[in-house]
mmCIF file of C-alpha atoms and ligand atoms in Angstrom:
data_model
loop_
_atom_site.group_PDB
_atom_site.id
_atom_site.type_symbol
_atom_site.label_atom_id
_atom_site.label_comp_id
_atom_site.label_asym_id
_atom_site.label_seq_id
_atom_site.Cartn_x
_atom_site.Cartn_y
_atom_site.Cartn_z
ATOM 1 C CA MET H 1 23.257 4.121 -8.916
ATOM 2 C CA SER H 2 26.718 3.046 -7.787
ATOM 3 C CA GLN H 3 25.984 -0.648 -7.143
ATOM 4 C CA PRO H 4 24.569 -3.391 -9.396
ATOM 5 C CA PRO H 5 20.742 -3.482 -9.511
ATOM 6 C CA LEU H 6 18.642 -5.714 -7.288
ATOM 7 C CA VAL H 7 17.785 -8.544 -9.686
ATOM 8 C CA ASP H 8 16.157 -11.720 -8.390
ATOM 9 C CA SER H 9 16.557 -15.243 -9.735
ATOM 10 C CA PHE H 10 13.633 -14.686 -12.138
ATOM 11 C CA GLY H 11 15.217 -11.586 -13.653
ATOM 12 C CA ARG H 12 12.908 -9.091 -11.934
ATOM 13 C CA ILE H 13 14.688 -5.785 -11.315
ATOM 14 C CA HIS H 14 13.563 -4.074 -8.106
ATOM 15 C CA LYS H 15 12.803 -0.362 -8.260
ATOM 16 C CA ASN H 16 10.077 0.156 -5.687
ATOM 17 C CA LEU H 17 10.443 0.255 -1.919
ATOM 18 C CA ARG H 18 7.454 0.262 0.434
ATOM 19 C CA ILE H 19 8.321 1.544 3.876
ATOM 20 C CA SER H 20 6.013 1.075 6.825
ATOM 21 C CA VAL H 21 6.636 4.002 9.163
ATOM 22 C CA THR H 22 4.385 2.705 11.945
ATOM 23 C CA ASP H 23 2.118 -0.230 12.731
ATOM 24 C CA ARG H 24 -0.235 2.105 14.641
ATOM 25 C CA CYS H 25 -3.491 3.320 13.208
ATOM 26 C CA ASN H 26 -6.343 5.622 14.165
ATOM 27 C CA ILE H 27 -8.988 3.232 12.789
ATOM 28 C CA ARG H 28 -9.333 -0.580 12.841
ATOM 29 C CA CYS H 29 -10.310 -1.937 9.406
ATOM 30 C CA PHE H 30 -11.360 -5.544 9.956
ATOM 31 C CA TYR H 31 -9.518 -6.736 6.823
ATOM 32 C CA CYS H 32 -6.223 -5.417 8.169
ATOM 33 C CA MET H 33 -6.067 -5.647 11.954
ATOM 34 C CA PRO H 34 -7.897 -7.219 14.878
ATOM 35 C CA GLU H 35 -10.230 -5.093 17.028
ATOM 36 C CA VAL H 36 -7.932 -5.371 20.024
ATOM 37 C CA VAL H 37 -4.400 -4.877 18.922
ATOM 38 C CA LYS H 38 -0.997 -4.563 20.568
ATOM 39 C CA PHE H 39 1.327 -2.187 18.761
ATOM 40 C CA LEU H 40 5.114 -2.226 18.738
ATOM 41 C CA PRO H 41 6.964 -0.347 21.488
ATOM 42 C CA ARG H 42 8.233 2.913 19.974
ATOM 43 C CA LYS H 43 11.866 2.023 20.626
ATOM 44 C CA ASP H 44 11.522 -0.951 18.257
ATOM 45 C CA VAL H 45 10.401 1.202 15.335
ATOM 46 C CA LEU H 46 12.915 2.500 12.789
ATOM 47 C CA THR H 47 13.872 6.145 13.339
ATOM 48 C CA PHE H 48 13.717 8.620 10.448
ATOM 49 C CA GLU H 49 17.522 8.557 10.309
ATOM 50 C CA GLU H 50 17.528 4.751 10.058
ATOM 51 C CA ILE H 51 14.864 4.812 7.333
ATOM 52 C CA THR H 52 16.868 7.425 5.430
ATOM 53 C CA ARG H 53 20.076 5.430 5.670
ATOM 54 C CA LEU H 54 18.357 2.271 4.438
ATOM 55 C CA THR H 55 16.710 4.148 1.573
ATOM 56 C CA ARG H 56 20.074 5.575 0.548
ATOM 57 C CA ILE H 57 21.498 2.030 0.454
ATOM 58 C CA PHE H 58 18.525 0.811 -1.602
ATOM 59 C CA ALA H 59 18.838 3.803 -3.955
ATOM 60 C CA SER H 60 22.500 2.953 -4.546
ATOM 61 C CA SER H 61 21.219 -0.318 -6.080
ATOM 62 C CA GLY H 62 18.531 1.121 -8.279
ATOM 63 C CA ILE H 63 15.497 1.700 -6.059
ATOM 64 C CA GLU H 64 13.810 4.795 -7.533
ATOM 65 C CA ARG H 65 10.398 5.004 -5.917
ATOM 66 C CA VAL H 66 9.401 4.959 -2.285
ATOM 67 C CA ARG H 67 5.920 4.604 -0.841
ATOM 68 C CA LEU H 68 5.275 5.392 2.807
ATOM 69 C CA THR H 69 2.653 3.221 4.398
ATOM 70 C CA GLY H 70 1.795 1.514 7.660
ATOM 71 C CA GLY H 71 -0.315 1.281 9.828
ATOM 72 C CA GLU H 72 -1.370 4.828 9.199
ATOM 73 C CA PRO H 73 1.668 6.826 8.027
ATOM 74 C CA LEU H 74 0.121 10.193 8.932
ATOM 75 C CA ALA H 75 -0.165 8.969 12.522
ATOM 76 C CA ARG H 76 3.649 9.040 12.721
ATOM 77 C CA ARG H 77 4.658 12.413 14.131
ATOM 78 C CA GLY H 78 6.667 14.631 11.791
ATOM 79 C CA LEU H 79 6.053 12.541 8.658
ATOM 80 C CA SER H 80 6.734 15.556 6.424
ATOM 81 C CA ASP H 81 10.279 15.746 7.869
ATOM 82 C CA LEU H 82 10.854 12.187 6.677
ATOM 83 C CA VAL H 83 9.464 13.058 3.248
ATOM 84 C CA GLY H 84 12.006 15.885 2.978
ATOM 85 C CA MET H 85 14.845 13.576 4.063
ATOM 86 C CA LEU H 86 13.917 10.919 1.494
ATOM 87 C CA LYS H 87 13.434 13.444 -1.301
ATOM 88 C CA SER H 88 17.025 14.596 -0.886
ATOM 89 C CA ILE H 89 18.455 11.117 -1.636
ATOM 90 C CA ASP H 90 20.204 10.764 -4.990
ATOM 91 C CA GLY H 91 18.313 8.422 -7.295
ATOM 92 C CA ILE H 92 14.934 8.664 -5.526
ATOM 93 C CA ARG H 93 12.593 9.971 -8.194
ATOM 94 C CA GLU H 94 9.316 9.717 -6.315
ATOM 95 C CA VAL H 95 8.109 9.653 -2.727
ATOM 96 C CA ALA H 96 4.441 8.721 -2.317
ATOM 97 C CA ALA H 97 2.183 7.791 0.590
ATOM 98 C CA THR H 98 -0.871 5.631 1.151
ATOM 99 C CA THR H 99 -3.213 6.969 3.835
ATOM 100 C CA ASN H 100 -6.666 6.404 5.257
ATOM 101 C CA GLY H 101 -7.163 10.162 4.913
ATOM 102 C CA ILE H 102 -8.403 10.809 8.460
ATOM 103 C CA LEU H 103 -5.518 13.200 9.246
ATOM 104 C CA LEU H 104 -5.031 14.460 5.723
ATOM 105 C CA ALA H 105 -6.914 17.746 6.092
ATOM 106 C CA ASP H 106 -4.388 18.725 8.810
ATOM 107 C CA GLN H 107 -1.293 17.559 6.965
ATOM 108 C CA ALA H 108 -1.862 17.845 3.201
ATOM 109 C CA GLY H 109 -0.234 21.291 2.925
ATOM 110 C CA GLU H 110 2.915 20.431 4.850
ATOM 111 C CA LEU H 111 3.333 17.095 3.045
ATOM 112 C CA ARG H 112 3.058 18.853 -0.293
ATOM 113 C CA ARG H 113 5.564 21.514 0.751
ATOM 114 C CA ALA H 114 7.964 18.783 1.906
ATOM 115 C CA GLY H 115 7.860 17.394 -1.644
ATOM 116 C CA LEU H 116 5.514 14.406 -1.396
ATOM 117 C CA ASP H 117 4.800 13.499 -5.017
ATOM 118 C CA ARG H 118 1.700 11.338 -4.857
ATOM 119 C CA LEU H 119 -1.104 10.285 -2.567
ATOM 120 C CA ASN H 120 -3.295 7.211 -2.427
ATOM 121 C CA VAL H 121 -6.290 7.597 -0.148
ATOM 122 C CA SER H 122 -8.098 4.448 0.944
ATOM 123 C CA LEU H 123 -11.881 4.622 1.027
ATOM 124 C CA ASP H 124 -14.153 1.621 0.610
ATOM 125 C CA THR H 125 -17.602 3.164 1.003
ATOM 126 C CA LEU H 126 -19.467 6.476 1.018
ATOM 127 C CA ASP H 127 -22.014 5.146 3.494
ATOM 128 C CA PRO H 128 -21.241 6.321 7.058
ATOM 129 C CA ASP H 129 -22.684 3.171 8.668
ATOM 130 C CA ARG H 130 -20.727 0.824 6.450
ATOM 131 C CA PHE H 131 -17.614 2.938 6.981
ATOM 132 C CA GLU H 132 -18.030 2.312 10.705
ATOM 133 C CA GLN H 133 -18.760 -1.376 10.162
ATOM 134 C CA ILE H 134 -15.533 -1.773 8.162
ATOM 135 C CA THR H 135 -13.233 0.491 10.166
ATOM 136 C CA ARG H 136 -14.853 0.008 13.594
ATOM 137 C CA ARG H 137 -14.603 3.804 13.942
ATOM 138 C CA LYS H 138 -16.389 6.916 12.689
ATOM 139 C CA GLY H 139 -14.643 9.298 10.323
ATOM 140 C CA LEU H 140 -16.019 9.185 6.783
ATOM 141 C CA GLU H 141 -16.484 12.978 6.675
ATOM 142 C CA LYS H 142 -12.849 13.461 7.736
ATOM 143 C CA VAL H 143 -11.635 11.290 4.880
ATOM 144 C CA ILE H 144 -13.672 13.258 2.353
ATOM 145 C CA ALA H 145 -12.418 16.547 3.834
ATOM 146 C CA GLY H 146 -8.888 15.120 3.605
ATOM 147 C CA ILE H 147 -9.261 14.358 -0.093
ATOM 148 C CA GLU H 148 -10.557 17.875 -0.716
ATOM 149 C CA ALA H 149 -7.689 19.398 1.286
ATOM 150 C CA ALA H 150 -5.163 17.356 -0.685
ATOM 151 C CA GLN H 151 -6.617 18.612 -3.957
ATOM 152 C CA ASP H 152 -6.545 22.193 -2.624
ATOM 153 C CA ALA H 153 -2.917 21.702 -1.561
ATOM 154 C CA GLY H 154 -1.994 20.914 -5.162
ATOM 155 C CA PHE H 155 -1.841 17.109 -5.233
ATOM 156 C CA THR H 156 -2.870 15.842 -8.645
ATOM 157 C CA ASN H 157 -3.642 12.301 -9.808
ATOM 158 C CA ILE H 158 -4.814 11.349 -6.332
ATOM 159 C CA ARG H 159 -5.821 7.713 -6.251
ATOM 160 C CA MET H 160 -8.631 6.301 -4.211
ATOM 161 C CA ASN H 161 -8.092 2.677 -3.151
ATOM 162 C CA ALA H 162 -11.152 0.607 -2.285
ATOM 163 C CA VAL H 163 -10.986 -2.933 -0.939
ATOM 164 C CA ALA H 164 -13.922 -4.865 -2.378
ATOM 165 C CA ILE H 165 -15.537 -7.479 -0.169
ATOM 166 C CA ALA H 166 -18.142 -9.904 -1.446
ATOM 167 C CA GLY H 167 -21.380 -9.807 0.506
ATOM 168 C CA LEU H 168 -20.516 -6.428 1.986
ATOM 169 C CA THR H 169 -19.490 -3.699 -0.458
ATOM 170 C CA GLU H 170 -21.323 -4.555 -3.710
ATOM 171 C CA SER H 171 -23.619 -1.539 -3.272
ATOM 172 C CA ASP H 172 -20.618 0.760 -2.747
ATOM 173 C CA VAL H 173 -19.034 0.110 -6.128
ATOM 174 C CA VAL H 174 -21.209 2.414 -8.239
ATOM 175 C CA PRO H 175 -21.375 5.367 -5.783
ATOM 176 C CA LEU H 176 -17.574 5.215 -5.409
ATOM 177 C CA ALA H 177 -17.124 5.120 -9.178
ATOM 178 C CA LYS H 178 -19.394 8.148 -9.640
ATOM 179 C CA PHE H 179 -17.747 10.047 -6.776
ATOM 180 C CA ALA H 180 -14.252 9.451 -8.177
ATOM 181 C CA ARG H 181 -15.301 10.392 -11.700
ATOM 182 C CA GLN H 182 -16.918 13.641 -10.560
ATOM 183 C CA ARG H 183 -13.930 14.674 -8.477
ATOM 184 C CA GLY H 184 -11.154 13.740 -10.864
ATOM 185 C CA LEU H 185 -9.817 10.899 -8.687
ATOM 186 C CA GLU H 186 -8.388 7.696 -10.112
ATOM 187 C CA LEU H 187 -10.241 4.841 -8.469
ATOM 188 C CA ARG H 188 -8.639 1.465 -7.861
ATOM 189 C CA PHE H 189 -10.415 -1.548 -6.494
ATOM 190 C CA ILE H 190 -8.279 -4.053 -4.590
ATOM 191 C CA GLU H 191 -9.327 -7.640 -4.061
ATOM 192 C CA PHE H 192 -9.537 -8.693 -0.425
ATOM 193 C CA MET H 193 -6.356 -10.648 0.414
ATOM 194 C CA PRO H 194 -5.752 -13.199 3.208
ATOM 195 C CA LEU H 195 -3.964 -10.694 5.454
ATOM 196 C CA ASP H 196 -6.767 -9.781 7.866
ATOM 197 C CA GLY H 197 -5.948 -9.704 11.566
ATOM 198 C CA ASP H 198 -8.768 -12.063 12.550
ATOM 199 C CA GLN H 199 -7.893 -14.682 9.913
ATOM 200 C CA GLN H 200 -11.497 -14.757 8.668
ATOM 201 C CA TRP H 201 -10.582 -14.459 4.984
ATOM 202 C CA ASP H 202 -11.803 -17.108 2.622
ATOM 203 C CA ALA H 203 -12.061 -17.185 -1.148
ATOM 204 C CA THR H 204 -15.814 -16.539 -1.063
ATOM 205 C CA SER H 205 -15.250 -13.064 0.404
ATOM 206 C CA VAL H 206 -13.295 -11.937 -2.663
ATOM 207 C CA MET H 207 -15.230 -9.724 -5.082
ATOM 208 C CA THR H 208 -13.220 -9.992 -8.266
ATOM 209 C CA GLY H 209 -12.171 -7.059 -10.418
ATOM 210 C CA GLU H 210 -14.160 -8.585 -13.274
ATOM 211 C CA THR H 211 -17.406 -8.531 -11.232
ATOM 212 C CA ILE H 212 -16.804 -4.894 -10.271
ATOM 213 C CA ARG H 213 -16.015 -3.886 -13.830
ATOM 214 C CA GLN H 214 -19.334 -5.303 -15.001
ATOM 215 C CA LEU H 215 -21.216 -3.422 -12.249
ATOM 216 C CA ILE H 216 -19.557 -0.144 -13.287
ATOM 217 C CA GLU H 217 -20.088 -0.662 -16.999
ATOM 218 C CA ARG H 218 -23.780 -1.329 -16.413
ATOM 219 C CA ALA H 219 -24.403 1.679 -14.149
ATOM 220 C CA VAL H 220 -21.827 4.311 -15.068
ATOM 221 C CA GLY H 221 -20.646 3.730 -18.604
ATOM 222 C CA PRO H 222 -18.509 1.588 -20.899
ATOM 223 C CA LEU H 223 -14.823 1.166 -20.086
ATOM 224 C CA VAL H 224 -11.916 0.682 -22.447
ATOM 225 C CA THR H 225 -8.461 -0.635 -21.579
ATOM 226 C CA ALA H 226 -6.046 2.185 -20.733
ATOM 227 C CA LYS H 227 -2.360 2.238 -21.578
ATOM 228 C CA ARG H 228 -0.147 0.808 -18.803
ATOM 229 C CA LYS H 229 1.979 3.535 -17.211
ATOM 230 C CA LEU H 230 4.555 1.078 -15.867
ATOM 231 C CA ALA H 231 5.030 -2.569 -16.826
ATOM 232 C CA SER H 232 5.387 -3.430 -13.131
ATOM 233 C CA GLN H 233 2.201 -1.680 -11.959
ATOM 234 C CA PRO H 234 -0.108 -4.076 -10.130
ATOM 235 C CA ALA H 235 -3.298 -2.497 -11.488
ATOM 236 C CA VAL H 236 -4.980 -3.068 -14.811
ATOM 237 C CA ASP H 237 -6.424 0.326 -15.705
ATOM 238 C CA TYR H 238 -9.468 1.224 -17.758
ATOM 239 C CA GLN H 239 -10.807 4.567 -18.820
ATOM 240 C CA TYR H 240 -14.389 5.549 -19.436
ATOM 241 C CA ALA H 241 -15.143 5.446 -23.147
ATOM 242 C CA ASP H 242 -16.234 9.103 -22.975
ATOM 243 C CA GLY H 243 -12.734 10.009 -21.769
ATOM 244 C CA GLN H 244 -13.916 11.207 -18.355
ATOM 245 C CA GLY H 245 -12.013 9.336 -15.670
ATOM 246 C CA LYS H 246 -10.201 6.105 -14.977
ATOM 247 C CA VAL H 247 -10.771 3.032 -12.903
ATOM 248 C CA GLY H 248 -8.238 0.301 -12.168
ATOM 249 C CA PHE H 249 -8.287 -3.173 -10.693
ATOM 250 C CA ILE H 250 -5.683 -4.753 -8.462
ATOM 251 C CA ASP H 251 -6.544 -8.434 -8.588
ATOM 252 C CA PRO H 252 -3.881 -10.304 -6.606
ATOM 253 C CA VAL H 253 -6.233 -13.221 -5.964
ATOM 254 C CA SER H 254 -8.019 -13.724 -9.284
ATOM 255 C CA ALA H 255 -5.201 -12.470 -11.555
ATOM 256 C CA PRO H 256 -1.827 -12.422 -9.753
ATOM 257 C CA PHE H 257 0.749 -10.011 -11.148
ATOM 258 C CA CYS H 258 3.818 -11.504 -9.430
ATOM 259 C CA SER H 259 5.749 -12.060 -12.671
ATOM 260 C CA ALA H 260 6.242 -8.286 -13.045
ATOM 261 C CA CYS H 261 6.745 -7.489 -9.348
ATOM 262 C CA ASP H 262 9.501 -4.961 -8.651
ATOM 263 C CA ARG H 263 8.611 -4.269 -5.020
ATOM 264 C CA VAL H 264 10.342 -4.900 -1.751
ATOM 265 C CA ARG H 265 9.118 -3.942 1.714
ATOM 266 C CA ILE H 266 10.440 -2.838 5.085
ATOM 267 C CA THR H 267 8.207 -3.251 8.126
ATOM 268 C CA ALA H 268 7.990 -0.610 10.848
ATOM 269 C CA GLU H 269 10.487 -2.549 12.977
ATOM 270 C CA GLY H 270 12.973 -2.880 10.147
ATOM 271 C CA LYS H 271 12.295 -6.367 8.794
ATOM 272 C CA LEU H 272 12.902 -6.690 5.085
ATOM 273 C CA ARG H 273 10.281 -8.706 3.177
ATOM 274 C CA ASN H 274 10.627 -9.608 -0.467
ATOM 275 C CA CYS H 275 6.851 -10.160 -0.835
ATOM 276 C CA LEU H 276 3.614 -9.172 0.906
ATOM 277 C CA PHE H 277 3.097 -12.904 1.459
ATOM 278 C CA SER H 278 6.662 -13.696 2.387
ATOM 279 C CA THR H 279 7.156 -16.073 5.311
ATOM 280 C CA GLU H 280 10.825 -15.115 5.639
ATOM 281 C CA GLU H 281 12.309 -11.789 6.792
ATOM 282 C CA TRP H 282 15.722 -10.184 7.054
ATOM 283 C CA ASN H 283 16.349 -8.136 10.196
ATOM 284 C CA LEU H 284 17.786 -4.822 9.015
ATOM 285 C CA LEU H 285 17.133 -3.067 12.339
ATOM 286 C CA GLU H 286 19.460 -5.497 14.094
ATOM 287 C CA LEU H 287 22.135 -4.819 11.480
ATOM 288 C CA LEU H 288 21.658 -1.037 11.716
ATOM 289 C CA ARG H 289 21.783 -0.972 15.504
ATOM 290 C CA GLY H 290 24.548 -3.572 15.648
ATOM 291 C CA GLY H 291 26.944 -1.277 13.759
ATOM 292 C CA ALA H 292 26.868 -3.001 10.335
ATOM 293 C CA ASN H 293 28.382 -1.049 7.460
ATOM 294 C CA ASP H 294 26.476 -0.253 4.242
ATOM 295 C CA GLY H 295 28.054 -3.212 2.421
ATOM 296 C CA GLN H 296 26.852 -5.671 5.074
ATOM 297 C CA ILE H 297 23.338 -4.222 4.923
ATOM 298 C CA LEU H 298 23.351 -4.418 1.134
ATOM 299 C CA ASN H 299 24.418 -8.072 1.356
ATOM 300 C CA ALA H 300 21.363 -8.827 3.506
ATOM 301 C CA ILE H 301 19.148 -6.991 1.004
ATOM 302 C CA ARG H 302 20.628 -9.010 -1.880
ATOM 303 C CA GLU H 303 20.151 -12.266 0.019
ATOM 304 C CA SER H 304 16.477 -11.405 0.491
ATOM 305 C CA ILE H 305 16.039 -10.550 -3.203
ATOM 306 C CA ASP H 306 17.842 -13.784 -4.200
ATOM 307 C CA ASN H 307 15.320 -15.726 -2.136
ATOM 308 C CA LYS H 308 12.225 -14.123 -3.657
ATOM 309 C CA LYS H 309 9.756 -16.724 -4.900
ATOM 310 C CA ALA H 310 8.108 -16.670 -8.315
ATOM 311 C CA GLY H 311 4.715 -15.835 -6.820
ATOM 312 C CA HIS H 312 2.519 -15.864 -3.725
ATOM 313 C CA GLY H 313 0.451 -18.899 -4.725
ATOM 314 C CA ILE H 314 -2.700 -17.846 -2.823
ATOM 315 C CA ASP H 315 -4.661 -20.184 -5.067
ATOM 316 C CA SER H 316 -2.398 -23.205 -4.479
ATOM 317 C CA LYS H 317 -2.814 -25.945 -1.842
ATOM 318 C CA GLU H 318 0.674 -25.190 -0.486
ATOM 319 C CA PHE H 319 -0.174 -21.535 0.229
ATOM 320 C CA GLU H 320 1.062 -20.592 3.668
ATOM 321 C CA ARG H 321 -0.524 -17.505 5.201
ATOM 322 C CA PRO H 322 2.098 -15.109 6.575
ATOM 323 C CA ALA H 323 2.176 -14.810 10.365
ATOM 324 C CA ARG H 324 1.763 -11.041 10.059
ATOM 325 C CA ALA H 325 -1.473 -9.218 9.282
ATOM 326 C CA MET H 326 -1.507 -6.326 6.811
ATOM 327 C CA TYR H 327 -0.952 -3.550 9.410
ATOM 328 C CA GLN H 328 2.217 -5.350 10.548
ATOM 329 C CA ILE H 329 3.614 -5.443 7.021
ATOM 330 C CA GLY H 330 2.545 -2.260 5.244
ATOM 331 C CA GLY H 331 0.278 -2.474 2.222
HETATM 332 N N1 SAM E 1 -3.429 3.093 6.652
HETATM 333 C C1 SAM E 1 -3.163 3.359 5.296
HETATM 334 C C2 SAM E 1 -4.371 3.084 4.453
HETATM 335 O O1 SAM E 1 -5.298 2.432 4.924
HETATM 336 O O2 SAM E 1 -4.369 3.536 3.316
HETATM 337 C C3 SAM E 1 -1.960 2.623 4.761
HETATM 338 C C4 SAM E 1 -1.788 1.200 5.167
HETATM 339 S S1 SAM E 1 -3.005 0.082 4.547
HETATM 340 C C5 SAM E 1 -2.425 -1.450 5.197
HETATM 341 C C6 SAM E 1 -2.616 0.047 2.812
HETATM 342 C C7 SAM E 1 -3.693 -0.479 1.903
HETATM 343 O O3 SAM E 1 -3.887 -1.849 2.143
HETATM 344 C C8 SAM E 1 -5.038 0.188 2.070
HETATM 345 O O4 SAM E 1 -5.507 0.637 0.814
HETATM 346 C C9 SAM E 1 -5.911 -0.915 2.603
HETATM 347 O O5 SAM E 1 -7.242 -0.778 2.199
HETATM 348 C C10 SAM E 1 -5.256 -2.145 1.993
HETATM 349 N N2 SAM E 1 -5.532 -3.384 2.704
HETATM 350 C C11 SAM E 1 -5.448 -3.624 4.026
HETATM 351 N N3 SAM E 1 -5.753 -4.911 4.309
HETATM 352 C C12 SAM E 1 -6.056 -5.498 3.116
HETATM 353 C C13 SAM E 1 -6.457 -6.821 2.742
HETATM 354 N N4 SAM E 1 -6.602 -7.809 3.647
HETATM 355 N N5 SAM E 1 -6.671 -7.060 1.430
HETATM 356 C C14 SAM E 1 -6.527 -6.071 0.494
HETATM 357 N N6 SAM E 1 -6.136 -4.823 0.799
HETATM 358 C C15 SAM E 1 -5.914 -4.534 2.089
HETATM 359 FE FE1 SF4 E 2 -5.417 1.351 9.443
HETATM 360 FE FE2 SF4 E 2 -4.947 1.287 6.823
HETATM 361 FE FE3 SF4 E 2 -5.112 -0.987 8.216
HETATM 362 FE FE4 SF4 E 2 -7.296 0.460 7.864
HETATM 363 S S1 SF4 E 2 -6.081 -0.544 6.257
HETATM 364 S S2 SF4 E 2 -6.612 -0.454 9.816
HETATM 365 S S3 SF4 E 2 -6.510 2.461 7.871
HETATM 366 S S4 SF4 E 2 -3.565 0.529 8.438
#
């Protein structure tokens, strides 16, 4: 690190960068994008070279971990090349990706060989009909094959992310918990956030982590609090009392974790966001393509960090929903 760290006005030091490599996706989860969706023209999306340059600038100020997301990151051609480019940056200790798993069986081996450190696979149900209801596409068997291929390729500590939706996925909680436990996957439930493309979210559709925990304890087994790996991690983790498996809860709505947030995000078209719920953005693509030097880009990054708010305030009357839906930000 050759530059001072990225510290905001609340003293939070930023170490994690989420990079959306595309807004495109091969499925259409209703909580993330509308059924009919217009994607960005390819020329407006950051190139791998631009992403690498930005990451190098971030790493010079203390960013250590990168997560590739989208849209569906595996839908971006040549993703493993980008992984290799990012892994070679001084100061980057981990490159991870979050995927829907549909293309994972084809790509797990090459991503592993390129040096990808960790994988999160999103899967909300093991029921093929509900999978189609949520994603508006078929493909459950591909996701399961993708998880198996990733394990065969040598990925360990694979996480399975499940968005929990009240009135829809209650009956999926226990089968998912059993599936993850049997296969050595760390399961994390994420509360449904107001970032859906159709703007249908309301507080009644949130199934809280606490409700899910009770369902699992009743049907699978008692849970005990697990040690936090990182102070800034959004999830509260539990392990089964018998020592076999872990389950975590990301509860941005019922238990916001903003006070420990160390994340910053770049959208596919190079807009810097200091929060998932940010209503302000800094246009790094314009700077990159306008010939700005690294110092000018770093100044824009610092300005964004300086302007980071204390929290998202979903539960407050003043909460303003961001104009972008999840697929346009990168979860
Ligand atoms: N396509 C990849 C995937 O689905 O894993 C990466 C991008 S996706 C936007 C990242 C994560 O955000 C996924 O785990 C997805 O389930 C979650 N997500 C999307 N919309 C959400 C919402 N409105 N509330 C909570 N989580 C959401
Ligand atoms: Fe695609 Fe992921 Fe959004 Fe689902 S959550 S539509 S898989 S980007």
